[in-house]
Structures are given as C-alpha cells and as structure tokens.
Amino acid sequence: MVSTRASSRRKRFTNQSSFQRHQRIHTGEKPYQCSQCGKSFTRKYTLQTHQRIHTGKKPYQCSHCGTSFKQKAHLQTHQRIHTAEKLYQCPQCGMSFRLKHHLRGHQRIHTGEKPFICVQCGAKFSHRSNLKTHQRIHTGETPYFCSQCGKSFNRENNLRRHQRIHTGETPYFCSQCGKSFNQENNLRQHQRIHTGEKPYFCSQCGKRFNRENNLRQHQRIHTGEKPYFCSHCGKRFNRENNLRRHQRVHTGETPFICVRCGAKYTNKRSLIRHEHIHAGEKP
C-alpha cells in the first residue's frame, strides 16, 4: 500500500503505478502524446481512447441495435435508450436523466449558475465542455477531423454527426412514428412533437421551450449576454449562427446559390428575396 499526504488528508494507493499516475494531477505531466495531432495525456488508456478519433475504431457495440462506440461509457449511456432507464430526477421540474452529471448541468438552468468563465473575453458558461468549445473560437483549433474527406471540426460530436453523411447511419428511431435520426438529441426533440412536452422554462418570465438551446438563447434577452464575438472586428453576438453570418462580410463567402441563374448570397434571406424575381413575385 502506497500513501501520500495532501494537506490534512491521506490518499492511499494499491500499487506504485497508481500512485505515479495520481501525482501527475499535481505535476501536470502528460507523458503520452498522440503521433497524429500532438495532443498529450496523463494516462496511456486516455491516449488510446483519443486515437480512435483518428482511426474511427469503435470497439464497443450495442447488442440491441448494433450501434458502435469508441468508449465503453458511451455504450453504457446509449443502452439506456433501449431500457428507458433514467436514474436521476430534477427535484424542481421532474425531468429525469441517465447520468448524474447531466442532472447537475441541467439544474444550472434553474439556478442560473455559470461557473465556467472564458479568460479571453469573460463569457460565462454553465458547462465546462461549452467553455472548452467556446475557447476554440479564439484559438481557431479544430482537432477532430474526418478520415473520409479530411474536414475538421472543433467538437467531437460535430465530427460524429458529419461522419453519418458518409455512412448514412440513422440509429435513433421514434417508437411513435418510426422516423429515424442520426443523433439521439434530434430524436428526443422530435418526440416532443408527439408529447407536447416543453421541459425548459425561463425563471425570469416563465416562457417554456422544448429545447434547452432555445432556452439559453432566450435567456440572453434578459441578461444582454453576447458571448460570440468576431475576431476580425470585435462585434459581439448573442447567437453563434449570427456570428457565422456576420463573418461572411469579412471572408466574402457566399454559400447560398440560386439554382436558376447561379447568383450567390451571404445569407439565405437574400437568396429567397432574389428567387421571387424568377417567380414573378414582388420581394
């Protein structure tokens, strides 16, 4: 038995390797580096899990529907779709969650707590993962790339969603109407069409929403928060899609194209207005 004293507490370990691993929390040492992207990790197992982003390997398969996952924990979470198991319930609104940390994150909707702060611009977030993703706006980092087409993403779930374009996979089925989805979140949101459920409500004005993201966007009306800002001119926005639309002013990107004449526009609204010309309508 190996032991170490930190402050007034003594932490014990069953073997020397566990003790050495623990010490890296204090030293910040990350000896295991990914040969593909250079990212470093404190544990060999974490490196091996990370490398599956590059290889696309998914060794953990669901026995119910065949969906595969890179991590065992993700498989276990997924399997609760089939069992409908939701162990953790919010005492304020009764909404249930499959994971305890999802409940904790959800409860911040009710408390308004945003403990994770961006040191670059001061934007505040209720989830650490949202802060990490936000920080890539400043760094421009897109560490997750598709092995099929090379496109890179700033979020792993965006990569997974993108990869289903290549595979055509839609593993999430609605038990009410049979419609299938490539994301679990899209399935849950769709099911609220059948139930009429609006579980997310604003503590300021009581307005209810069927999506958590819609609630967060709405709350910025009350707080005046504008967490998304343009790295070119500093202009700030309360929605990420508004920032992306604005950035086309600087980049000159015109992704909306008229199929009749090839005219290009920076936003969909301008394209729709233009299409009225072909239809003989007044815009």
PDB file of N, CA and C in Angstrom, residues 169-174 179-184 187:
ATOM      1  N   GLU A 169     -25.876   6.478 -41.669  1.00  0.00           N
ATOM      2  CA  GLU A 169     -26.395   5.870 -40.441  1.00  0.00           C
ATOM      3  C   GLU A 169     -27.418   6.767 -39.747  1.00  0.00           C
ATOM      4  N   THR A 170     -28.586   6.204 -39.406  1.00  0.00           N
ATOM      5  CA  THR A 170     -29.608   6.901 -38.598  1.00  0.00           C
ATOM      6  C   THR A 170     -30.078   5.935 -37.508  1.00  0.00           C
ATOM      7  N   PRO A 171     -29.276   5.808 -36.429  1.00  0.00           N
ATOM      8  CA  PRO A 171     -29.512   4.730 -35.458  1.00  0.00           C
ATOM      9  C   PRO A 171     -30.602   4.997 -34.428  1.00  0.00           C
ATOM     10  N   TYR A 172     -31.187   6.216 -34.409  1.00  0.00           N
ATOM     11  CA  TYR A 172     -32.148   6.551 -33.364  1.00  0.00           C
ATOM     12  C   TYR A 172     -33.566   6.595 -33.955  1.00  0.00           C
ATOM     13  N   PHE A 173     -34.446   5.692 -33.468  1.00  0.00           N
ATOM     14  CA  PHE A 173     -35.790   5.521 -34.024  1.00  0.00           C
ATOM     15  C   PHE A 173     -36.862   6.023 -33.059  1.00  0.00           C
ATOM     16  N   CYS A 174     -37.866   6.690 -33.613  1.00  0.00           N
ATOM     17  CA  CYS A 174     -39.030   7.115 -32.833  1.00  0.00           C
ATOM     18  C   CYS A 174     -40.010   5.954 -32.724  1.00  0.00           C
ATOM     19  N   LYS A 179     -39.898   7.238 -37.472  1.00  0.00           N
ATOM     20  CA  LYS A 179     -38.903   8.119 -38.098  1.00  0.00           C
ATOM     21  C   LYS A 179     -37.545   7.902 -37.425  1.00  0.00           C
ATOM     22  N   SER A 180     -36.474   7.901 -38.212  1.00  0.00           N
ATOM     23  CA  SER A 180     -35.138   7.652 -37.642  1.00  0.00           C
ATOM     24  C   SER A 180     -34.261   8.882 -37.770  1.00  0.00           C
ATOM     25  N   PHE A 181     -33.283   8.974 -36.866  1.00  0.00           N
ATOM     26  CA  PHE A 181     -32.431  10.161 -36.768  1.00  0.00           C
ATOM     27  C   PHE A 181     -30.976   9.753 -36.608  1.00  0.00           C
ATOM     28  N   ASN A 182     -30.078  10.642 -37.040  1.00  0.00           N
ATOM     29  CA  ASN A 182     -28.651  10.340 -36.901  1.00  0.00           C
ATOM     30  C   ASN A 182     -28.088  10.814 -35.567  1.00  0.00           C
ATOM     31  N   GLN A 183     -28.920  11.498 -34.760  1.00  0.00           N
ATOM     32  CA  GLN A 183     -28.487  11.940 -33.433  1.00  0.00           C
ATOM     33  C   GLN A 183     -29.575  11.649 -32.408  1.00  0.00           C
ATOM     34  N   GLU A 184     -29.140  11.240 -31.224  1.00  0.00           N
ATOM     35  CA  GLU A 184     -30.091  10.962 -30.135  1.00  0.00           C
ATOM     36  C   GLU A 184     -30.847  12.228 -29.742  1.00  0.00           C
ATOM     37  N   LEU A 187     -33.709  12.904 -31.954  1.00  0.00           N
ATOM     38  CA  LEU A 187     -34.826  12.008 -31.633  1.00  0.00           C
ATOM     39  C   LEU A 187     -35.626  12.544 -30.452  1.00  0.00           C
TER      40      LEU A 187
END
